[in-house]
XYZ file of C-alpha atoms in Angstrom:
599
model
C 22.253 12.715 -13.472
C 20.337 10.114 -15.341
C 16.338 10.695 -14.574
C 15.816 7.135 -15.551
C 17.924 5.900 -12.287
C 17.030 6.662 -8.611
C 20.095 8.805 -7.041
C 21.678 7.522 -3.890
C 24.402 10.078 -1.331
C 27.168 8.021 0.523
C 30.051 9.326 2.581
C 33.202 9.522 0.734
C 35.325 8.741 -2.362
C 34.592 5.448 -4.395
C 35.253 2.309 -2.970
C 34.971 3.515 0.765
C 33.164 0.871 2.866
C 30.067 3.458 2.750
C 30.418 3.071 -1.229
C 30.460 -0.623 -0.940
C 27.789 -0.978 1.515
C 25.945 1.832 -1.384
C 26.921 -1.075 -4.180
C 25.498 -3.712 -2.212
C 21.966 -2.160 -0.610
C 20.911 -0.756 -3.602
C 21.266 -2.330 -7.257
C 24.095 -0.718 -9.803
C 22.779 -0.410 -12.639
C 19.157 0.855 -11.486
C 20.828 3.484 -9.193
C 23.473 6.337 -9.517
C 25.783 7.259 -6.794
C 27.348 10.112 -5.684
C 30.041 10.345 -2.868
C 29.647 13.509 -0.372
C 32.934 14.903 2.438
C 30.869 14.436 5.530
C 27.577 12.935 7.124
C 25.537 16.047 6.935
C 26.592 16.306 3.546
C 24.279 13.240 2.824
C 21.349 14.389 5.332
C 21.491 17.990 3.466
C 21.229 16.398 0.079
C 17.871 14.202 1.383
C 16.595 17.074 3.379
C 16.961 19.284 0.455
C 15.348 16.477 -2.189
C 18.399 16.760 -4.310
C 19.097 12.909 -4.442
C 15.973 10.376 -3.834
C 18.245 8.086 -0.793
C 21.057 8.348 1.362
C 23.185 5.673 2.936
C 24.874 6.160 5.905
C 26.430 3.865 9.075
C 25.228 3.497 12.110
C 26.745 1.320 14.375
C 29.903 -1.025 14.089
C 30.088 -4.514 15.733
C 33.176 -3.621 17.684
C 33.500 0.276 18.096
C 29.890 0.665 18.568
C 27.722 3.532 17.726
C 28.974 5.924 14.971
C 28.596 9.235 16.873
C 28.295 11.370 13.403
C 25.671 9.895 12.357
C 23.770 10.343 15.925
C 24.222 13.608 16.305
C 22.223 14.024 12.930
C 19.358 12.336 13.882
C 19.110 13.928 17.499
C 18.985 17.081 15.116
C 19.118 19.202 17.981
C 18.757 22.112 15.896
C 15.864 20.851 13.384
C 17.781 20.904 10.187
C 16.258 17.780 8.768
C 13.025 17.070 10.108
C 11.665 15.782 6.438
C 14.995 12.748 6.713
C 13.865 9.066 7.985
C 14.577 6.137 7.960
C 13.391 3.924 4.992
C 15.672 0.426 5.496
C 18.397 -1.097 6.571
C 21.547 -3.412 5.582
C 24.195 -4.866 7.347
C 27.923 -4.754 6.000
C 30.374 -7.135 7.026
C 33.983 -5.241 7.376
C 37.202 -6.322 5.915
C 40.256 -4.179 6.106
C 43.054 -4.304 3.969
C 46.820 -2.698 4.230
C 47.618 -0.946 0.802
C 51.263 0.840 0.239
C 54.015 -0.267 -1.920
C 55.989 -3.009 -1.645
C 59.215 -3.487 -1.042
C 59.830 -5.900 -3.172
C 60.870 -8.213 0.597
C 58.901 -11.054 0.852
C 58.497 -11.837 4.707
C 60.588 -14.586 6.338
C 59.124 -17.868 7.183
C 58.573 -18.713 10.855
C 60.067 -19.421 13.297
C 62.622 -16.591 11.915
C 60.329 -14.410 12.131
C 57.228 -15.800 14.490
C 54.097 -13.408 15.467
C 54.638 -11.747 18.651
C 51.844 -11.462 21.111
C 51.267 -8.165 22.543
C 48.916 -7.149 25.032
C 46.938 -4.497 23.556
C 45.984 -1.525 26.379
C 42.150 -1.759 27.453
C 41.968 -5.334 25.674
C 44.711 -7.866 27.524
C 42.761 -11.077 26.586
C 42.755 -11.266 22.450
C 46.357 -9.890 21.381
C 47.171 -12.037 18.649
C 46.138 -10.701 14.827
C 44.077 -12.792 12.766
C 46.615 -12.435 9.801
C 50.128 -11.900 8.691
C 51.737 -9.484 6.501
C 52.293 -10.917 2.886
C 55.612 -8.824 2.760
C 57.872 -7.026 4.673
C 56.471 -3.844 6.201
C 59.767 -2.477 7.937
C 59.869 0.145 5.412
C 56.352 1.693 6.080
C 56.634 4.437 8.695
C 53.488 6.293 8.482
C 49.680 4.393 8.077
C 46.468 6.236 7.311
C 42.788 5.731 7.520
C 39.699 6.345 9.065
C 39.820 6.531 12.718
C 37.406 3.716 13.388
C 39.441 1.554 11.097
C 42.274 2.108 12.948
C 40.541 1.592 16.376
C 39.333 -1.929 14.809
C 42.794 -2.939 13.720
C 44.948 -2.177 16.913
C 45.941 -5.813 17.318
C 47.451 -5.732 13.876
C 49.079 -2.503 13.731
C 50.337 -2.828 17.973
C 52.035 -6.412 16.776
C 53.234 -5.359 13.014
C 53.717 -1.600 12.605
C 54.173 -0.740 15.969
C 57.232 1.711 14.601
C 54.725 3.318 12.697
C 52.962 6.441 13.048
C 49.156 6.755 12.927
C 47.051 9.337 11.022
C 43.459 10.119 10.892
C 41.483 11.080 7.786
C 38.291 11.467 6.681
C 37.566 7.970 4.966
C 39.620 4.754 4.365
C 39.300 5.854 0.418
C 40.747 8.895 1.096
C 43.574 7.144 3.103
C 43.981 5.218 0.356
C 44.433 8.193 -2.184
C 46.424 9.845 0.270
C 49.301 6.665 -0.160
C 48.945 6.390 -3.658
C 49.963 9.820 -4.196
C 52.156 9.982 -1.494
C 55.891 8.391 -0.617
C 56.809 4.565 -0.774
C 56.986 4.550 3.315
C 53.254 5.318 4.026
C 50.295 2.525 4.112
C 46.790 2.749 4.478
C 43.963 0.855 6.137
C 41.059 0.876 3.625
C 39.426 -1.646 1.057
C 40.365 -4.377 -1.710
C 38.467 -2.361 -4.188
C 40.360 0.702 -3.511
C 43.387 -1.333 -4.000
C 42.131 -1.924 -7.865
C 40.908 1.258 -8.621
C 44.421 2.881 -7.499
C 47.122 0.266 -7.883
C 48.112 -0.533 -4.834
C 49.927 -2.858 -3.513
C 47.992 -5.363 -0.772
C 50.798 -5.291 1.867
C 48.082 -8.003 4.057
C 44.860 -9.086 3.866
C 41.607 -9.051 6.992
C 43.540 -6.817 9.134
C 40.299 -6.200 11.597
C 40.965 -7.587 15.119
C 37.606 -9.470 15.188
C 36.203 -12.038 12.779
C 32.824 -10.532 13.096
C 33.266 -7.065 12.247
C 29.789 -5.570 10.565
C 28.401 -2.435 9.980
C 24.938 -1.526 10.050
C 23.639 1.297 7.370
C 20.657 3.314 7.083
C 19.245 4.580 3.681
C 17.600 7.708 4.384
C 14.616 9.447 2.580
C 12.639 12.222 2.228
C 9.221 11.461 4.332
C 7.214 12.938 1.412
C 9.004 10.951 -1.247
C 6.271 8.384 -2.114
C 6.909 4.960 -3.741
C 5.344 4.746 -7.291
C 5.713 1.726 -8.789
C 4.281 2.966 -11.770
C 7.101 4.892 -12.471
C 9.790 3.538 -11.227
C 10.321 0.293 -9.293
C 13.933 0.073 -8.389
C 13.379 1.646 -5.187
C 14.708 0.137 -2.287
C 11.502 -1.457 -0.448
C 11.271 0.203 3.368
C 11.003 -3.931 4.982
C 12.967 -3.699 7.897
C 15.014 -7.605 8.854
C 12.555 -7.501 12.193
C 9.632 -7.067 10.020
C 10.331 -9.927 7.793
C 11.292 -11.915 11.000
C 7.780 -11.423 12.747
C 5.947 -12.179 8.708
C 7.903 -15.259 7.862
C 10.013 -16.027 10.167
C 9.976 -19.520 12.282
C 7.277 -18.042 14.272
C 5.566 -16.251 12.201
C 2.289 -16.730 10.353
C 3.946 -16.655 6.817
C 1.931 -13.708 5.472
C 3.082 -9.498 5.051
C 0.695 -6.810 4.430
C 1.529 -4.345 1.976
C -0.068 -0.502 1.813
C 0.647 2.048 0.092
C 0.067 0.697 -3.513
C -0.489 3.164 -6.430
C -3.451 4.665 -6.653
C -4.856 2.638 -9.547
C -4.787 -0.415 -7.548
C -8.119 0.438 -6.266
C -10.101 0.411 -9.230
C -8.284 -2.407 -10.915
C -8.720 -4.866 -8.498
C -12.682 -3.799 -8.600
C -13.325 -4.274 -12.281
C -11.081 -7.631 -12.253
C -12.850 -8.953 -9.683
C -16.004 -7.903 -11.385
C -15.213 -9.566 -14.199
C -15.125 -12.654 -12.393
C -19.014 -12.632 -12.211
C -19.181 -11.786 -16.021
C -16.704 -14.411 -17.065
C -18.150 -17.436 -14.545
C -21.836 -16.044 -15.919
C -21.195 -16.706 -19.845
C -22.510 -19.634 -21.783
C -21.480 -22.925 -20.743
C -20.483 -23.023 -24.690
C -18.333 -19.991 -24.531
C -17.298 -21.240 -21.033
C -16.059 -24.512 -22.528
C -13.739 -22.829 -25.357
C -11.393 -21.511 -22.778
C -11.029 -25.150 -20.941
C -7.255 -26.842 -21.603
C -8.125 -30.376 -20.758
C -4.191 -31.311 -22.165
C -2.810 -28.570 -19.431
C -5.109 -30.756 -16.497
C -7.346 -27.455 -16.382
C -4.081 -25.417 -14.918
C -4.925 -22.619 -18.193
C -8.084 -21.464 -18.491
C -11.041 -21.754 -17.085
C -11.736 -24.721 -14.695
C -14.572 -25.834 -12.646
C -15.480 -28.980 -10.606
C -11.489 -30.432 -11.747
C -10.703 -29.507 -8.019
C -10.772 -32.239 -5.173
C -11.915 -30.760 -1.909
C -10.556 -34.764 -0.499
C -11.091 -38.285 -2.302
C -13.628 -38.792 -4.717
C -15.295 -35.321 -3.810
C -14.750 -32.674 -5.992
C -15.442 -28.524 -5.529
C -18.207 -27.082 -7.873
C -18.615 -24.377 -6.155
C -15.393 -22.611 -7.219
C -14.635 -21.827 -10.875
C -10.898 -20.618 -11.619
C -9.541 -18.866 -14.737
C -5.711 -19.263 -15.214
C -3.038 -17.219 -17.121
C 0.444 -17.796 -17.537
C 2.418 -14.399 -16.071
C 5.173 -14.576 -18.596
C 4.148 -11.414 -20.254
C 5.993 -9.390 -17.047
C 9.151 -10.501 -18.685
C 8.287 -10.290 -22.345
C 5.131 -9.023 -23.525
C 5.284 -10.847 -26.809
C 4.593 -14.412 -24.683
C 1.855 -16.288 -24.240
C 3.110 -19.114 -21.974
C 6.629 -20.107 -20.411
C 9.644 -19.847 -22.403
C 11.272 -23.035 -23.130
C 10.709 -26.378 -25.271
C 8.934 -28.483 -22.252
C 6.309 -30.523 -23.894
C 5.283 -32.883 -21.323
C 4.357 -30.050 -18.993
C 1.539 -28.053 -20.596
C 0.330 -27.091 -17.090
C 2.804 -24.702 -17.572
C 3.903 -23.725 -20.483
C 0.637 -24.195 -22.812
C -0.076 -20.348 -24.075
C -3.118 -18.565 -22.536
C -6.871 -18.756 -23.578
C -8.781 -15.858 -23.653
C -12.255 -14.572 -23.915
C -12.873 -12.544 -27.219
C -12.522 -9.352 -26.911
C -16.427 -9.108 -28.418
C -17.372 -11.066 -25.533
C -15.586 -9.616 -22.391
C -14.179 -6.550 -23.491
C -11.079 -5.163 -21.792
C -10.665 -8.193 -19.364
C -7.545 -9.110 -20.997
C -5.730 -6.173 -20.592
C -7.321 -5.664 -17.123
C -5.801 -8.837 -16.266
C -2.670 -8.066 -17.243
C -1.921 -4.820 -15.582
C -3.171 -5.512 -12.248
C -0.840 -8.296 -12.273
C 1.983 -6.224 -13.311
C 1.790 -4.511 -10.377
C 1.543 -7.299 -8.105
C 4.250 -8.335 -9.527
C 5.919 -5.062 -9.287
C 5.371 -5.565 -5.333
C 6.631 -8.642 -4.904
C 9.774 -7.429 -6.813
C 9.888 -4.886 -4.010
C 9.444 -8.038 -0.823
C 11.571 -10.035 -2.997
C 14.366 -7.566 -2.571
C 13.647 -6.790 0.916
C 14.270 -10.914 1.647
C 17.044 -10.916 -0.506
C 18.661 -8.379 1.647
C 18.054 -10.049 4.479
C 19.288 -13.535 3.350
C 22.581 -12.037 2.290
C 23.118 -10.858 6.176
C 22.052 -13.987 7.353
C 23.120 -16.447 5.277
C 26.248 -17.293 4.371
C 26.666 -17.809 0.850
C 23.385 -16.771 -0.371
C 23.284 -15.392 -4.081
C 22.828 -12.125 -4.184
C 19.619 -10.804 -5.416
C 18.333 -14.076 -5.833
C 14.768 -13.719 -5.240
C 14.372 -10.476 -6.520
C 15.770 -12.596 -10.128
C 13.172 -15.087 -9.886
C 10.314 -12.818 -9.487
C 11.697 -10.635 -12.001
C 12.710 -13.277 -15.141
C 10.038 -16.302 -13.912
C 8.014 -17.394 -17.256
C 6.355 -19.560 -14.720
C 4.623 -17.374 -12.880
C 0.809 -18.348 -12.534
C -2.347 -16.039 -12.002
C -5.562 -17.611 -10.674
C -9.206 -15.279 -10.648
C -11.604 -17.213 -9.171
C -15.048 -16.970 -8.381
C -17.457 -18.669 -6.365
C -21.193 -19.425 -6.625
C -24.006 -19.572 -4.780
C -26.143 -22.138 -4.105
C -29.938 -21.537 -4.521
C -30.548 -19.965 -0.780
C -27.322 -17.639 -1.360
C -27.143 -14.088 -0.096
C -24.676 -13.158 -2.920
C -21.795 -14.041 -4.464
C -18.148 -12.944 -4.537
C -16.174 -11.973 -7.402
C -13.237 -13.147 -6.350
C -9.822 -14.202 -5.542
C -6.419 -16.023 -6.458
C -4.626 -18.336 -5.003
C -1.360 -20.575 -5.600
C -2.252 -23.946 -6.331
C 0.465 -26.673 -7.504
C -1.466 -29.208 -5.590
C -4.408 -28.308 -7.312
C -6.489 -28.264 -3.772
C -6.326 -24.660 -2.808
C -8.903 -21.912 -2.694
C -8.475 -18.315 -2.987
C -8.879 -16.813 -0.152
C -9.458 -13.141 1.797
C -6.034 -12.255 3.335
C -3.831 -9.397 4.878
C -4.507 -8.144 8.659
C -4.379 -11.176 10.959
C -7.443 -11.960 13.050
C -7.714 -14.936 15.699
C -10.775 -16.536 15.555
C -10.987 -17.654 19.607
C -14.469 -17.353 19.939
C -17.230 -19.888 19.571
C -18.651 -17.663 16.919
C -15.502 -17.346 14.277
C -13.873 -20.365 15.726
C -12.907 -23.312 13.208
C -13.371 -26.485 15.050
C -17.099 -25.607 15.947
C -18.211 -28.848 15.802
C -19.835 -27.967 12.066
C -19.907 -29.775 8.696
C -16.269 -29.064 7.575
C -16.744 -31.408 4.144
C -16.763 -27.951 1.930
C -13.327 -26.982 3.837
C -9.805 -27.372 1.711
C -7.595 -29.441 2.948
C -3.919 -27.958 4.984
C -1.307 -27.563 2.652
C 1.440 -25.920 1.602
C 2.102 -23.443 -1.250
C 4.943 -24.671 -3.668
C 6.455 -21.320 -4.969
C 8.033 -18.457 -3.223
C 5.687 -15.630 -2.759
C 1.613 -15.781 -3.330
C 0.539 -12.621 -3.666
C -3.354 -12.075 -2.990
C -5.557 -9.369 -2.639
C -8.744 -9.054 -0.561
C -12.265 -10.522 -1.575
C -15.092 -8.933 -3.000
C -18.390 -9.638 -2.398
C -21.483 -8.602 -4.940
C -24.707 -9.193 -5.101
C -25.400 -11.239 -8.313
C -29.383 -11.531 -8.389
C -29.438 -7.842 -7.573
C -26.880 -7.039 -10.432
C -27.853 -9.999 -12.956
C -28.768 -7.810 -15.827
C -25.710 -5.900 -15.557
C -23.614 -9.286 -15.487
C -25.360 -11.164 -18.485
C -25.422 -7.424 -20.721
C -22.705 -7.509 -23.319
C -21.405 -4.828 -25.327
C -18.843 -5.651 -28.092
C -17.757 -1.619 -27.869
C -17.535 -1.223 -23.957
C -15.611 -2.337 -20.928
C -18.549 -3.845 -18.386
C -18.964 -1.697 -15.645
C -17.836 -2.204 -11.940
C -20.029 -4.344 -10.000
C -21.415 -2.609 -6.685
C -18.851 -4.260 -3.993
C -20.430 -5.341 -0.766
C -19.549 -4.188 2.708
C -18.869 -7.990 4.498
C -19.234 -6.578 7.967
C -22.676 -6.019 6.627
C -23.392 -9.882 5.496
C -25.515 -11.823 8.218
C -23.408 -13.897 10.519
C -26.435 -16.445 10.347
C -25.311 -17.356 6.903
C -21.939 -18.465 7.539
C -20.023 -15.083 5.722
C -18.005 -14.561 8.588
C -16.572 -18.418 8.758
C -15.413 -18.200 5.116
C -11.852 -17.070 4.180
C -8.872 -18.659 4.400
C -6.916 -19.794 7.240
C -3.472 -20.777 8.633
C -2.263 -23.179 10.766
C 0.065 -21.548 13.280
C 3.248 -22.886 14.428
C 1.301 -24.173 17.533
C -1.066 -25.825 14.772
C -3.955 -23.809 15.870
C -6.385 -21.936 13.049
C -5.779 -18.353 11.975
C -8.188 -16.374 9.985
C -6.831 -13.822 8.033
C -8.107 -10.850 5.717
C -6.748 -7.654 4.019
C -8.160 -4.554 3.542
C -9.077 -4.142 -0.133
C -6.379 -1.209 -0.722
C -3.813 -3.651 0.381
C -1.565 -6.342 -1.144
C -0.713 -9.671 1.121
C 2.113 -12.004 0.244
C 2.359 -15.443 1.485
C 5.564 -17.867 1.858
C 5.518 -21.065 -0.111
C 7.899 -23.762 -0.156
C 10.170 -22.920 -2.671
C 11.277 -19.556 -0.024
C 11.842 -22.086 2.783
C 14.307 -23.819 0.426
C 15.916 -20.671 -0.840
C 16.654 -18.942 2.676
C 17.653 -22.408 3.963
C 14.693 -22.681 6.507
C 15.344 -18.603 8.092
C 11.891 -18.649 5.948
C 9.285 -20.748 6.853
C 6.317 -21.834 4.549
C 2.968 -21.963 6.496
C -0.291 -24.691 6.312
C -3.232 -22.987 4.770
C -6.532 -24.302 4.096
C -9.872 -22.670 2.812
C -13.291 -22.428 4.041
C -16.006 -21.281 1.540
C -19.846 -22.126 3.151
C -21.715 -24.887 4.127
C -25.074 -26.299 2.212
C -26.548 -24.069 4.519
C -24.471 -20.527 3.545
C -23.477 -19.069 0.496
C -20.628 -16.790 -0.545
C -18.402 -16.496 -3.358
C -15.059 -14.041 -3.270
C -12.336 -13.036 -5.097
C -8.153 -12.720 -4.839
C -5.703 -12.662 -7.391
C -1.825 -13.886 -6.946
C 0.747 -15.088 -9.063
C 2.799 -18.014 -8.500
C 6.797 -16.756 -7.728
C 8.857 -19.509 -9.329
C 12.175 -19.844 -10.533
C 12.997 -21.017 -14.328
C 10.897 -24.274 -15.207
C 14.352 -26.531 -15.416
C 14.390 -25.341 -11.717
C 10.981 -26.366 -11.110
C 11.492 -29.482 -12.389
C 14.865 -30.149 -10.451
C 14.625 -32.114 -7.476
C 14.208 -30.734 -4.210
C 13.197 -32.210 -0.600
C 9.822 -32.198 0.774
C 10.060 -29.797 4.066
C 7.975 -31.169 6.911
C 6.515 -28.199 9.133
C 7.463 -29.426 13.022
């Protein structure tokens, strides 16, 4: 085996639907497969940790439940209680007859017309959906699977009804079985196997229905953790009903993640801490990492940000950096010649290291493994868009997320006015309209009451006006609230030799309600238009749909309203989040596409 590669168990040779369905669910050249004889084979080698997934089918379109596979997770007799369920993908049957030819090609109608047979326990549907593509009056014996056969009786009732049926293990095997065997035999089983053996294709979409799919489990060990550290090819554990109720047309647009690595912990605390020590440095040293030429979209920013005409937020500072180092660490900005969009592609500023030691490569890592999390929902929407949609590229989000030199990171940081409580260190948001604020995100809350309600009859001029993300995925983590005055020396102390330490994170369920903490966050307009506050736990990741998903999936994704709240005069806050920007190559960016309009 090759310890660089995740191993996946399927049931039976190559190219048996089970080892195309394998092929498909998880990627080829991240994964290593290995065909087993029988079901339990596969739940042994899981049980047993000998191979990190399994894939087996479940239940078929048109013969229903596959009763193997039951059986084995009844486990009546408590054989593989460590075995569950970690996804699912949907594979969408066609059969194929393999044999020799004879060399006859088949008459033309009406010499030889289809004849329409009533098949027993089915007397409505009788007629195949295809013809043979030569003669098959020499083939006397047919072999495959026996749910093949059972999902091919109109074929094989109307055109080998003189031939004899036999069951075996797996449509490969039936296929091996002919290949090896006499010029009079035929087998049910898959185009593939037809290449890999050099077979004949005696007719093609033999199935009796035109919708004829599969549904597969992958199977792990419960103890097997996810470490994207160490290796994030894993196949992500989103099931399609999950990703219906985050994103779907009536869904809020947002998934939590949990589970992270351990280190996400600590690195979103001392990232978020260094928002405080970056927005705190000398408006000199401040002003060397501004980018007037890239409209403030690299670097640090503040007061460039219109919270609505002619008004513009001070209260927020923002500190930019191009992602492209996920791809290739030896970038500094997008790849590609585009000069007349620096917003994008002009390289990243950073502090000197003398000044804000370690931020840098803080920075980078803790966006690595957002990154490495979104690959993970990326795939998990991928999979689901190749069910659903017909024609969708395969892995196509999961490609963007991966090879984007666009992707954008935004720290921000918000201060407080004179009367302020404390301030937050904290958060990131996408911004292509250049109006957002980062926000606190992840488990959904409705705000109902008069207390946490929106329209409260309030001052709402320091709110950010609805609107919609332009990328694919924002990913954000939660807020962080410090106490500035109370931790001032340790913010304005530098040390050319040191990291800065952690700042002491406040509880918010501690902040008074009086001073407007528990009004500021972000919110979401629901499909019924009303206001959503969210938040996230800070050992969580939440990703949010943009526009550029709802034009990927066709609309089966939907990207949501947003808007942010910060304080009134009267409050003070400030809060942190960090996301990058999901977008595809910048010649796709730049590519027209239409404006979706929410309903």
């Amino acid at each position: 085996m090759d310890p660089r590669r995740a191993t996946v168990a399927f049931l039976g040779p190559l190219w048996s639907h089970s080892h195309q369905a394998a092929l498909r669910h998880f990627e080829p050249d991240q994964h290593e497969f290995h065909s087993q004889t029988t079901f339990q084979d596969v739940f042994e080698m899981v049980q047993s940790s000998r191979i990190d997934y399994g894939l087996v089918p479940f239940e078929n379109s048109t013969h229903g439940v596959v009763e193997g596979t039951l059986d084995l997770f009844a486990d009546r007799h408590g054989s593989y209680p460590n075995v569950t369920v970690s996804g699912e993908s949907y594979f969408e049957v066609h059969h194929f007859l393999l044999g020799h030819a004879s060399g006859t090609p088949v008459p033309p109608s009406p010499t030889n017309p289809v004849t329409a047979t009533s098949i027993p326990g089915n007397p409505s549907s009788t007629i195949p959906l295809s013809k043979p593509l030569t003669s098959l009056s020499h083939i006397r014996h047919v072999y495959s699977h026996p749910q093949a056969l059972g999902q091919c009786k109109h074929f094989l009732s109307t055109f080998l009804r003189h031939a004899e049926q036999h069951e075996v293990s797996s449509t490969s095997k039936a296929a091996q079985d002919v290949a090896r065997g006499p010029p009079d035999c035929a087998a049910i089983s898959s185009q593939g196997a037809a290449t890999a053996l050099h077979l004949d294709i005696l007719a093609e979409d033999v199935e009796d229905g035109e919708d004829n799919t599969t549904r597969f489990f992958s199977l792990q060990h419960k103890d097997q953790q996810l470490d994207l550290e160490s290796d994030t090819s894993k196949a992500c554990t989103v099931t399609f009903s999950t990703l219906e109720e985050a994103f779907g047309s009536e869904s809020l647009g947002i998934i939590v993640v949990k589970d992270l690595p351990a280190r996400f912990i600590e690195l979103r605390r001392r990232l978020l801490s260094y928002s405080s020590h970056l927005a705190n440095l000398p408006a000199d040293k401040l002003a060397e990492l501004e980018n007037p030429r890239a409209k403030w979209l690299v670097g640090w920013s503040r007061g460039r940000e219109m919270l609505r005409d002619g008004v513009y937020d001070t209260q927020k500072g923002s500190f930019y950096v191009n992602c492209a180092f996920y791809k290739d660490p030896t970038l500094t900005g997008a790849s590609g010649n585009y000069p007349d969009f620096p917003e994008y592609t002009a390289p990243n500023i950073w502090p000197d290291e003398s000044i804000l030691p370690g931020f840098r490569s803080t920075f980078e890592e803790l966006c690595r493994l957002i990154i490495d999390t979104a690959v993970l929902v990326a795939r998990a929407c991928d999979r689901y868009a190749e069910h659903a949609i017909h024609g969708y590229r395969r892995g196509c989000l999961e490609r963007i997320v991966r090879e984007s030199t666009t992707t954008k990171a935004r720290l921000l940081h918000y201060f407080p006015s004179e009367r302020s409580y404390a301030s937050a260190s904290g958060e990131l948001a996408d911004d292509r309209d250049r109006k957002s604020s980062g926000h606190d995100l992840g488990d959904v809350d409705d705000d109902d009451d008069d207390d946490d309600g929106v329209d409260d009859g309030g001052d709402t001029s320091d709110w950010c006006a609805p609107h919609l993300d332009h990328g694919c995925l924002t990913g954000l983590t939660s807020a962080m609230y410090v106490d500035e005055l109370a931790q001032s020396a340790c913010i304005r102390a530098t040390a050319a030799d040191q990291a800065p330490p952690p700042l002491k994170e406040l509880d918010p369920s501690t902040l008074p309600r009086s001073a407007g903490y528990s009004k500021a966050g972000l919110y979401i307009l629901s499909r019924t238009n009303s206001p959503v506050k969210v938040s996230i736990p800070p050992d969580h990741l939440a990703f949010q749909t943009g526009e550029a998903l709802q034009v990927i999936t066709r609309g089966r994704f939907k990207a949501v309203p947003h808007f942010g709240h910060v304080d009134s005069d009267d409050t003070n806050s400030g809060r942190l989040a960090l996301l990058p920007i999901l977008l595809d190559s910048l010649a796709q960016i730049l590519a027209p596409t239409p404006r979706l309009v929410r309903d």
